[in-house]
mmCIF file of N, CA and C in Angstrom:
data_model
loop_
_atom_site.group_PDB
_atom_site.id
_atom_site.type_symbol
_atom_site.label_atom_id
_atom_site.label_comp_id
_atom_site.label_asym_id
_atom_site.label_seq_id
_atom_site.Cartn_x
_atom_site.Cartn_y
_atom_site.Cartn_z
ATOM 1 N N UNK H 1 155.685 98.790 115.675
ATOM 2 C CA UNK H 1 154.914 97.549 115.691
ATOM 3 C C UNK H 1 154.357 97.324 117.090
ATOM 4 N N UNK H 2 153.222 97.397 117.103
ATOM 5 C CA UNK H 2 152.511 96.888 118.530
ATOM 6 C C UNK H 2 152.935 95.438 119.184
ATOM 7 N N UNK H 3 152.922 95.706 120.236
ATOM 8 C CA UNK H 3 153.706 94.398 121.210
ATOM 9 C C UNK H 3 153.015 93.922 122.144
ATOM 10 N N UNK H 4 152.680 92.314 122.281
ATOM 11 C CA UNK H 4 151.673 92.652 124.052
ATOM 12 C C UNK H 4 152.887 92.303 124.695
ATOM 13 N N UNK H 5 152.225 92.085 126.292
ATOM 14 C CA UNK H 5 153.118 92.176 127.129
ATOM 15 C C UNK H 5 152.626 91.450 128.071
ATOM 16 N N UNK H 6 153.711 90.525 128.844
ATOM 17 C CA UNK H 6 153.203 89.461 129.316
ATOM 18 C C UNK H 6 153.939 89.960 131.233
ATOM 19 N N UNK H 7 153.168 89.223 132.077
ATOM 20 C CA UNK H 7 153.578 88.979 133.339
ATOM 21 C C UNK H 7 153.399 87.971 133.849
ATOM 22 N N UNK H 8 153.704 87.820 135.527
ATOM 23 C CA UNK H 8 153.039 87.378 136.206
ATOM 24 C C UNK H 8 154.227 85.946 136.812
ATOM 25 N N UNK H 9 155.183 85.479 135.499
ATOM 26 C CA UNK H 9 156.297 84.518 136.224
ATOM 27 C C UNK H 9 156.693 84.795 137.568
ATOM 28 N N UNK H 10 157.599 83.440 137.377
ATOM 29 C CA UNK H 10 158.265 83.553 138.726
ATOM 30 C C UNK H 10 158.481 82.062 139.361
ATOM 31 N N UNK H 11 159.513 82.138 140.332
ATOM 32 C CA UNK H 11 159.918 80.526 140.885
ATOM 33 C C UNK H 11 158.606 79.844 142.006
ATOM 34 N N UNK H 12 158.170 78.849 141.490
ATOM 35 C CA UNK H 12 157.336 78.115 142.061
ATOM 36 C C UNK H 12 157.587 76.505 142.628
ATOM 37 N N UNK H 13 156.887 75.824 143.500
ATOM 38 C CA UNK H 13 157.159 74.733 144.338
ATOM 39 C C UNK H 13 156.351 73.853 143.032
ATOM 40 N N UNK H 14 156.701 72.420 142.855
ATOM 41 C CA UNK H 14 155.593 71.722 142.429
ATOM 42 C C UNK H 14 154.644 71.734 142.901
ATOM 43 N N UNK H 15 153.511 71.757 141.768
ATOM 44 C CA UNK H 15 152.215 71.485 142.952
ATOM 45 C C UNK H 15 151.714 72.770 143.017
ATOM 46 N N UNK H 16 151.848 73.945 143.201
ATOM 47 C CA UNK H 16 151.904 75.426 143.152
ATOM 48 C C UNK H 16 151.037 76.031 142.191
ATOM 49 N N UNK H 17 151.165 77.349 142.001
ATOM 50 C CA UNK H 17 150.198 78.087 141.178
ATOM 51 C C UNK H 17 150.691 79.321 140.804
ATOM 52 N N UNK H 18 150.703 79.683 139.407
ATOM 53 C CA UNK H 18 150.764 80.724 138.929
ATOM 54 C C UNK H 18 149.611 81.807 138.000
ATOM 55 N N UNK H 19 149.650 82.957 137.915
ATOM 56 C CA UNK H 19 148.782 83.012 136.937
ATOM 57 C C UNK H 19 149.626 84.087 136.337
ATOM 58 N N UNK H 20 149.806 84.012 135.053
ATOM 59 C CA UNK H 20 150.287 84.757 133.833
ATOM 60 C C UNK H 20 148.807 85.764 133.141
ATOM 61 N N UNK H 21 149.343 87.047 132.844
ATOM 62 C CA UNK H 21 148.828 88.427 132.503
ATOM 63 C C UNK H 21 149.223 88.490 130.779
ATOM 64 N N UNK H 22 148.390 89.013 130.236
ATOM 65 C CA UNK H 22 148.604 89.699 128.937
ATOM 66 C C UNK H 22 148.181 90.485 128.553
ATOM 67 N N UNK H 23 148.774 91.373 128.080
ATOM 68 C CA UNK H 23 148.073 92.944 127.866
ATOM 69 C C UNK H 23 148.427 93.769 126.832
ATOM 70 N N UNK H 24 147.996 94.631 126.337
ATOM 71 C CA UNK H 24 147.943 95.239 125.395
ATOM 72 C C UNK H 24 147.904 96.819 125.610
ATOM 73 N N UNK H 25 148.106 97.862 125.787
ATOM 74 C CA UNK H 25 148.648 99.376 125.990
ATOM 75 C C UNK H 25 147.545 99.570 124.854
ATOM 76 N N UNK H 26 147.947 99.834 123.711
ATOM 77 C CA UNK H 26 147.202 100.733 122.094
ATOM 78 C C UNK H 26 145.899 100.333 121.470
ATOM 79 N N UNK H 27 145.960 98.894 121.985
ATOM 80 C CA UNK H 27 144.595 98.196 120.884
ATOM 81 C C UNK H 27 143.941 97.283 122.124
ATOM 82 N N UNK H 28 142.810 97.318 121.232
ATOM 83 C CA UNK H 28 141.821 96.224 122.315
ATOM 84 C C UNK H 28 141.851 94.876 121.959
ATOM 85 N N UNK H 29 142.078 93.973 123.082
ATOM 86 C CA UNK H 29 142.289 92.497 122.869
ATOM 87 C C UNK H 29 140.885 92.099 122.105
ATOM 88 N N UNK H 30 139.752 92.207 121.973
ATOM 89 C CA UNK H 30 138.860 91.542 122.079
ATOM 90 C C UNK H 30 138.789 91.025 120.866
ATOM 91 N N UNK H 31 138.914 91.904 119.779
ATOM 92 C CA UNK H 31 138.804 90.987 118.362
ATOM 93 C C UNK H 31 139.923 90.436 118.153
ATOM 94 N N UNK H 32 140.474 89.739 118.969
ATOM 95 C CA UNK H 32 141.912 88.874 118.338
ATOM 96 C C UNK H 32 141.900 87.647 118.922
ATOM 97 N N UNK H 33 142.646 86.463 118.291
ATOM 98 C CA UNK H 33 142.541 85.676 119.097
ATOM 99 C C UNK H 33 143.842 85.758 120.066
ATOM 100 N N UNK H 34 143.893 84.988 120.986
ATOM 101 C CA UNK H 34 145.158 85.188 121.705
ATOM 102 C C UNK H 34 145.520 83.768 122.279
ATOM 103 N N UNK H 35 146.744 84.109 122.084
ATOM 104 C CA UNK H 35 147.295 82.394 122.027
ATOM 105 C C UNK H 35 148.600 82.731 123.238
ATOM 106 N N UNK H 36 149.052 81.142 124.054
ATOM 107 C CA UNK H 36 149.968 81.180 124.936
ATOM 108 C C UNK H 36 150.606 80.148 124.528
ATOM 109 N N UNK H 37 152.420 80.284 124.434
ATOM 110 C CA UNK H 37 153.105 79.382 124.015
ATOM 111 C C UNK H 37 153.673 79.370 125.050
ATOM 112 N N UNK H 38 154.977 78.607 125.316
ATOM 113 C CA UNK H 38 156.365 78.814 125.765
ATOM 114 C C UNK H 38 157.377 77.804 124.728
ATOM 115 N N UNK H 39 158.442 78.186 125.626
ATOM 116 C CA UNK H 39 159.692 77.588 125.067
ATOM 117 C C UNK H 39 160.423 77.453 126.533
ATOM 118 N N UNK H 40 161.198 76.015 126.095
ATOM 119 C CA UNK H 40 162.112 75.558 127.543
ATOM 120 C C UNK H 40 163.424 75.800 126.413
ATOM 121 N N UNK H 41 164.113 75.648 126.898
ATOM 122 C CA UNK H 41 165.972 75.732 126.685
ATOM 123 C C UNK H 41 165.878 74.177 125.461
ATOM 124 N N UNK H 42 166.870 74.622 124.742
ATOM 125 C CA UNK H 42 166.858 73.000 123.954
ATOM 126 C C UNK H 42 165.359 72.797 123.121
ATOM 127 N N UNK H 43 164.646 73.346 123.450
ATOM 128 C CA UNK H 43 163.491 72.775 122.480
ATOM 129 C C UNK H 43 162.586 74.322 122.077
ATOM 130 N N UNK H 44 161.578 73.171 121.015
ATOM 131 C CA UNK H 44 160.981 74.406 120.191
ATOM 132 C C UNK H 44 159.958 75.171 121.028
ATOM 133 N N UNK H 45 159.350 76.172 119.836
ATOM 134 C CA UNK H 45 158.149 77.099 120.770
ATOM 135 C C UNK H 45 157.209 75.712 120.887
ATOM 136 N N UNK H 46 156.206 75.713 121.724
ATOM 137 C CA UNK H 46 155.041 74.755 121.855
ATOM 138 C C UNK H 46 153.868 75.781 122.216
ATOM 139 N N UNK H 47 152.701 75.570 121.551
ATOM 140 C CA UNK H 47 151.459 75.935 121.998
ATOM 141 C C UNK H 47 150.938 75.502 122.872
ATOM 142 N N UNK H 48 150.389 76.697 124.051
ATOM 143 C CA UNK H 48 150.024 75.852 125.370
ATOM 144 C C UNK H 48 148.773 76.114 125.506
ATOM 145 N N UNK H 49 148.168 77.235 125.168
ATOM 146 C CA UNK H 49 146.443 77.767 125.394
ATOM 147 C C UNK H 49 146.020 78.781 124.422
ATOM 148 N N UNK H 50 144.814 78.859 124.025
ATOM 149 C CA UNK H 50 144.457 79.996 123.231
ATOM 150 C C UNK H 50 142.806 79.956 123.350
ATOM 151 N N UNK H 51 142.346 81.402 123.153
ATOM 152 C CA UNK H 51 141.070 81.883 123.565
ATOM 153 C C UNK H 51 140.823 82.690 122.186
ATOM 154 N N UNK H 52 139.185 82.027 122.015
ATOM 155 C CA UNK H 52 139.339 82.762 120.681
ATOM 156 C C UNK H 52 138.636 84.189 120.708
ATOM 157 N N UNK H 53 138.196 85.022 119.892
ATOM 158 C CA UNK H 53 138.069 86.396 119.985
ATOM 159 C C UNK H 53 136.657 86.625 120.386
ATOM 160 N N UNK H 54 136.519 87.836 120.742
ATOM 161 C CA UNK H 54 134.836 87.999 121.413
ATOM 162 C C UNK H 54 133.837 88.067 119.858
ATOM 163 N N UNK H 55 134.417 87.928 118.951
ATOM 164 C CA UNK H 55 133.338 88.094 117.761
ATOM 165 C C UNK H 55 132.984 86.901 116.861
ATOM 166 N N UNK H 56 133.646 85.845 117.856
ATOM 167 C CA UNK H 56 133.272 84.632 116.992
ATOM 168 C C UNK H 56 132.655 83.510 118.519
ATOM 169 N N UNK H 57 132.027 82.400 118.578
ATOM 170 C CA UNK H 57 131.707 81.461 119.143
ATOM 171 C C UNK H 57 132.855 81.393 120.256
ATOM 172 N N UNK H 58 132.331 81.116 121.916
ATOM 173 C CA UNK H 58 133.272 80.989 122.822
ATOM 174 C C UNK H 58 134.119 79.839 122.319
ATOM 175 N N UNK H 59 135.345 80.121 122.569
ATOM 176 C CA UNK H 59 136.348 78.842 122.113
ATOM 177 C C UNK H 59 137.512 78.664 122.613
ATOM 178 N N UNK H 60 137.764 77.812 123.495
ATOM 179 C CA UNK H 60 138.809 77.563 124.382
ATOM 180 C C UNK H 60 140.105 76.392 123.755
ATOM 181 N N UNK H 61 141.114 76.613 123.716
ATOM 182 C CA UNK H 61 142.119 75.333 123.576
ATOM 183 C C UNK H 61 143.084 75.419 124.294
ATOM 184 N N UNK H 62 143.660 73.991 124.665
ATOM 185 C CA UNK H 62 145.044 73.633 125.373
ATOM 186 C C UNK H 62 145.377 72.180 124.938
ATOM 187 N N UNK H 63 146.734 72.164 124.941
ATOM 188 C CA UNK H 63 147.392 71.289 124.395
ATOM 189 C C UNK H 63 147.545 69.829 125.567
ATOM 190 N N UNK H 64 147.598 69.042 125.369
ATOM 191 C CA UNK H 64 147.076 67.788 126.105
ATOM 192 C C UNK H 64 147.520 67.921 127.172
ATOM 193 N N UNK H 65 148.815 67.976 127.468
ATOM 194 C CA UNK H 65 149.706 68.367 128.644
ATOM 195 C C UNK H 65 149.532 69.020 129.725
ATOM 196 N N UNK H 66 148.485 70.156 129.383
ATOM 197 C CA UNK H 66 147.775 70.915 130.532
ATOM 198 C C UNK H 66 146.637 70.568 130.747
ATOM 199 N N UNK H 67 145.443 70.388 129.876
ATOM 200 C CA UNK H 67 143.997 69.984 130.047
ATOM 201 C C UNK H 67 144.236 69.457 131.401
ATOM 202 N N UNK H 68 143.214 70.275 132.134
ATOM 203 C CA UNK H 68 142.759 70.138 134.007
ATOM 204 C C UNK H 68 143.791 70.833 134.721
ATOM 205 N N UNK H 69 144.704 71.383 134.368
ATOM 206 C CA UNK H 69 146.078 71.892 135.197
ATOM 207 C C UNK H 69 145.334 73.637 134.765
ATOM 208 N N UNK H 70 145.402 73.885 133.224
ATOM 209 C CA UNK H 70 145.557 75.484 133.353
ATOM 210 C C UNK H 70 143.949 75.775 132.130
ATOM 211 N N UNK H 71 144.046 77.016 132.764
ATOM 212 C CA UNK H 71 142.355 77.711 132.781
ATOM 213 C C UNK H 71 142.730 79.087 131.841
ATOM 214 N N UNK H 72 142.404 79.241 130.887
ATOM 215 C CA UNK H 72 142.648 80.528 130.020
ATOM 216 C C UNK H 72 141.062 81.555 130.232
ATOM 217 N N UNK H 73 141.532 82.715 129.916
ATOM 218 C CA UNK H 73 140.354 83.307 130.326
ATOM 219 C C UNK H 73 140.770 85.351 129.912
ATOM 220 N N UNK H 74 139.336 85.861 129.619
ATOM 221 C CA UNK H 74 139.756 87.429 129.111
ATOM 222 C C UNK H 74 138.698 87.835 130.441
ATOM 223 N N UNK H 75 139.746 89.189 130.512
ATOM 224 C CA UNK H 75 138.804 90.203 131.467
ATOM 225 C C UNK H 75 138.883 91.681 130.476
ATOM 226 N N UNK H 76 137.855 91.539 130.039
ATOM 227 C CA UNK H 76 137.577 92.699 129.123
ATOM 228 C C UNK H 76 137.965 93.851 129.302
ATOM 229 N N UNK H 77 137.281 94.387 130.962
ATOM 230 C CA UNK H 77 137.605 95.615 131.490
ATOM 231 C C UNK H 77 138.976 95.971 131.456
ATOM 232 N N UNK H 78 139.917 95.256 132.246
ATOM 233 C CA UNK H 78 141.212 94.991 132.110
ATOM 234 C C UNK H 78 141.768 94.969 130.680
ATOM 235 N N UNK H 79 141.419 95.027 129.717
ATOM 236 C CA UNK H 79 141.940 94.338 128.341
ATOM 237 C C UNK H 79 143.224 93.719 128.551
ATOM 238 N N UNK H 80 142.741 92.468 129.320
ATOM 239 C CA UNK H 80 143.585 91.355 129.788
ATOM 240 C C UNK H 80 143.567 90.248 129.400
ATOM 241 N N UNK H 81 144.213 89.277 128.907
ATOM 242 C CA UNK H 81 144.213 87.687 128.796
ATOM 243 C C UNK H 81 144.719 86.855 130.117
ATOM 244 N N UNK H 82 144.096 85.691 130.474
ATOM 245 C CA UNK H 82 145.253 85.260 131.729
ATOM 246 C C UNK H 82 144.854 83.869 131.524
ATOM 247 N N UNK H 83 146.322 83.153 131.933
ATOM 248 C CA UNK H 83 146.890 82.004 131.668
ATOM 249 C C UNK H 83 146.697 81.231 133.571
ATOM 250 N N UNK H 84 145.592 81.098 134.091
ATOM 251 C CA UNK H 84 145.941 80.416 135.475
ATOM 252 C C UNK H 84 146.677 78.879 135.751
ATOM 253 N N UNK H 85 147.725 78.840 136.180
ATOM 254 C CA UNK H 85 147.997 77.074 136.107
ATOM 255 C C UNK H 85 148.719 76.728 137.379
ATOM 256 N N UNK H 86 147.527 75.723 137.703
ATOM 257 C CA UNK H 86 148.127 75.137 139.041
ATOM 258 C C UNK H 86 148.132 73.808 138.514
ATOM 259 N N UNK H 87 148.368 72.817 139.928
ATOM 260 C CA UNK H 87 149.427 71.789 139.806
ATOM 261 C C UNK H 87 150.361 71.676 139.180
ATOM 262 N N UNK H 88 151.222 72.352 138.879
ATOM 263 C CA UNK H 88 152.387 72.746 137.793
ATOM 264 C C UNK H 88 153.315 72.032 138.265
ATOM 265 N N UNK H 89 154.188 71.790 137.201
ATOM 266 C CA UNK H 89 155.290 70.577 137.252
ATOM 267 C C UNK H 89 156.468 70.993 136.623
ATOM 268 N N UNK H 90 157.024 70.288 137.328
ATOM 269 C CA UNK H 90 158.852 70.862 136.594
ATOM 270 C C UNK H 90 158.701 71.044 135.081
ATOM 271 N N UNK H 91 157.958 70.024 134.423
ATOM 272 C CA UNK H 91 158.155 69.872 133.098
ATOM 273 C C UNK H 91 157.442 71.691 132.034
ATOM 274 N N UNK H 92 157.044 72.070 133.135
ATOM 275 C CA UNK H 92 156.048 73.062 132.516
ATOM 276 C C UNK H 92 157.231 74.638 132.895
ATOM 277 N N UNK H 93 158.140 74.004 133.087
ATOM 278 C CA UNK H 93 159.462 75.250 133.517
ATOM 279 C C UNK H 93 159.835 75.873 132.093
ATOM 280 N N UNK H 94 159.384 77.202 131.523
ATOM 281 C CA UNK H 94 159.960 77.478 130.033
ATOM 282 C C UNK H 94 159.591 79.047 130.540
ATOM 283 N N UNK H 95 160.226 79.624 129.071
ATOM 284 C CA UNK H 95 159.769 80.829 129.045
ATOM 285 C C UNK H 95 158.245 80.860 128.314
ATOM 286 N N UNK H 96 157.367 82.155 128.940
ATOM 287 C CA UNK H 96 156.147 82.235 128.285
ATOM 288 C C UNK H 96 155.836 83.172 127.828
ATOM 289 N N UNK H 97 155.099 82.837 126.442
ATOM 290 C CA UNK H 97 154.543 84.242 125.490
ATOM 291 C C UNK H 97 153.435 84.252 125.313
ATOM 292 N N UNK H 98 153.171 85.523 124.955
ATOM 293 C CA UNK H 98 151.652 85.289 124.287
ATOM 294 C C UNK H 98 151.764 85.846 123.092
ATOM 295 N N UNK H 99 150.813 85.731 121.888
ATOM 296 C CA UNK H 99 150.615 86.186 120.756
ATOM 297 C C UNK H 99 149.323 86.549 119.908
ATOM 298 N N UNK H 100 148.876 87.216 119.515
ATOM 299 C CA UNK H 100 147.492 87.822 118.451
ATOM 300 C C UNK H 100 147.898 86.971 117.244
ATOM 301 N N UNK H 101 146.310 86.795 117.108
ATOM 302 C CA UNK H 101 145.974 85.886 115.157
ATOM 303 C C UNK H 101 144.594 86.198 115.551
ATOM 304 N N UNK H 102 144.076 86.053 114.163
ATOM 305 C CA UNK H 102 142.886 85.993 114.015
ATOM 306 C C UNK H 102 142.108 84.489 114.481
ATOM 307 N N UNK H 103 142.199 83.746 114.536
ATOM 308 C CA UNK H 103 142.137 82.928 115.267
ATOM 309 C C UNK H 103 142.942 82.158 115.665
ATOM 310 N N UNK H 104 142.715 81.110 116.528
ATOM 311 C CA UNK H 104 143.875 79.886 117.054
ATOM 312 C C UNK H 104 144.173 78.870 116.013
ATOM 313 N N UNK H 105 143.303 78.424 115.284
ATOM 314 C CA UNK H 105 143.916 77.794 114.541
ATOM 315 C C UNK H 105 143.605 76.460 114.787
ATOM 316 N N UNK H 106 143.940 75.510 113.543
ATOM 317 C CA UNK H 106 143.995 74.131 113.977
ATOM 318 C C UNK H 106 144.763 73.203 115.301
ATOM 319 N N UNK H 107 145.802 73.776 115.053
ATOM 320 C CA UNK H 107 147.513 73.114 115.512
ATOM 321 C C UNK H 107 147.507 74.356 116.580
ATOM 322 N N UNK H 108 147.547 75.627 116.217
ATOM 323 C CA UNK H 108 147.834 76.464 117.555
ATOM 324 C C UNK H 108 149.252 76.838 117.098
ATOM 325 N N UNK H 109 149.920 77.074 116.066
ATOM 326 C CA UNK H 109 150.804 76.942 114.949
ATOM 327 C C UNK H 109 151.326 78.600 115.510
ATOM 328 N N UNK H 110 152.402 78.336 116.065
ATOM 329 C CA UNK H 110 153.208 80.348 116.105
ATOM 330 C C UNK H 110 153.093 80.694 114.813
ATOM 331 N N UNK H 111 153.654 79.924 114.107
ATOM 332 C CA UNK H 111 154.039 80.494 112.682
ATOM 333 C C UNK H 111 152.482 81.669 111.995
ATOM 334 N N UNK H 112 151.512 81.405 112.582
ATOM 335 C CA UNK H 112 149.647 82.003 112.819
ATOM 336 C C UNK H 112 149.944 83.322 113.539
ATOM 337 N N UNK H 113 150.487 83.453 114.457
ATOM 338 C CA UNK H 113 150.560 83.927 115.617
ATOM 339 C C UNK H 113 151.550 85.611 115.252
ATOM 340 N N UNK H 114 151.152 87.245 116.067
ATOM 341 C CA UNK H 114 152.450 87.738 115.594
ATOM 342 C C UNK H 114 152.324 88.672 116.995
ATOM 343 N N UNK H 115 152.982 90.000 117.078
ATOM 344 C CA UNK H 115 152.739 90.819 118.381
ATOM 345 C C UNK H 115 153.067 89.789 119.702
ATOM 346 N N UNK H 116 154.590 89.252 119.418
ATOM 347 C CA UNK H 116 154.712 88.594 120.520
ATOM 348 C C UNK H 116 154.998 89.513 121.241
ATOM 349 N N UNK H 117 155.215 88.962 122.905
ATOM 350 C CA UNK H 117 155.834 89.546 123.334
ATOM 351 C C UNK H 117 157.161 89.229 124.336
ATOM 352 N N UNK H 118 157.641 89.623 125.018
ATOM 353 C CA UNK H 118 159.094 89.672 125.516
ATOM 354 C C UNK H 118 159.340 88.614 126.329
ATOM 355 N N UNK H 119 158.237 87.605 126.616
ATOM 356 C CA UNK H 119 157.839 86.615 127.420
ATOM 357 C C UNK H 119 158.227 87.021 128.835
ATOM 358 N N UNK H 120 157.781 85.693 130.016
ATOM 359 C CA UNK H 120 158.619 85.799 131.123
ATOM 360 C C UNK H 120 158.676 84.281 131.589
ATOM 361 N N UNK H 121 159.372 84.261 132.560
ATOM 362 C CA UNK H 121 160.033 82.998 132.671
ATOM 363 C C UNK H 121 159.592 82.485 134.211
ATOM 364 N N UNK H 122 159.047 81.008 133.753
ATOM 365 C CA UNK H 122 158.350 80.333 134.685
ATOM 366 C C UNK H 122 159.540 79.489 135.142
ATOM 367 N N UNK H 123 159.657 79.103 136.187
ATOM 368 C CA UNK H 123 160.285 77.730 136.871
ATOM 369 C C UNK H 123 159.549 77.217 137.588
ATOM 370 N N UNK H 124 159.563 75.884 138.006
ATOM 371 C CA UNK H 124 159.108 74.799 138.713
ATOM 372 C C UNK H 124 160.420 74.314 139.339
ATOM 373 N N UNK H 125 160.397 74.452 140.587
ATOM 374 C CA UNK H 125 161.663 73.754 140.872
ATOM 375 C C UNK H 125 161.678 73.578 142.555
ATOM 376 N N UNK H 126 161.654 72.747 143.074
ATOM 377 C CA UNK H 126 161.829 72.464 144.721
ATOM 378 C C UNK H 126 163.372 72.983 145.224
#
């Protein structure tokens, strides 16, 4: 089963900046959509960003919480997805995944979503 694969975590200051990688080895990102969740400890997956595929209308989403904080975006060449997010806040401390669907969806719904991958783990923490 094909897997993407995510990077780029790591311990950050509030206020700070990260940018998260997604990638793919076997297949090309472009006809898929690609979606970014996480999960904190104690609570469920949450949808955080998703970009929809190069064969349909540009289409960007994020879940209220980030709108103006984080910037989703594909670099083709790369067959890369990336998640940039600054001003980041403790609250945004979880593990992060990404996942393929054919599109994002209404809701941004994992249950849509498959080819996760192994996530990595963000902190916010002074």
């Amino acid at each position: 089963q094909v897997q993407l694969v995510e990077s780029g975590g790591g311990l950050v200051q509030p206020g700070g900046s990260l940018r998260l990688s997604c990638t793919a080895s076997e297949f090309t990102l472009d006809y898929y959509a690609i979606g970014w969740f996480r999960q904190a400890p104690g609570k469920e997956r949450e949808g955080v960003s998703c970009i929809g595929s190069l064969d349909h209308p540009p289409y960007t989403y994020y879940t209220d919480s980030v709108k103006g904080r984080f910037t989703i975006s594909r670099d083709n060449v790369e067959n890369t997805v990336s998640l940039q997010m600054d001003s980041l806040k403790p609250e945004d401390t979880a593990v992060y995944y990404c996942a393929l669907a054919w599109g994002c969806g209404y809701e941004l719904a994992a249950g849509d979503f498959s080819s996760w991958g192994q996530g990595t783990q963000v902190t916010v923490s002074s």
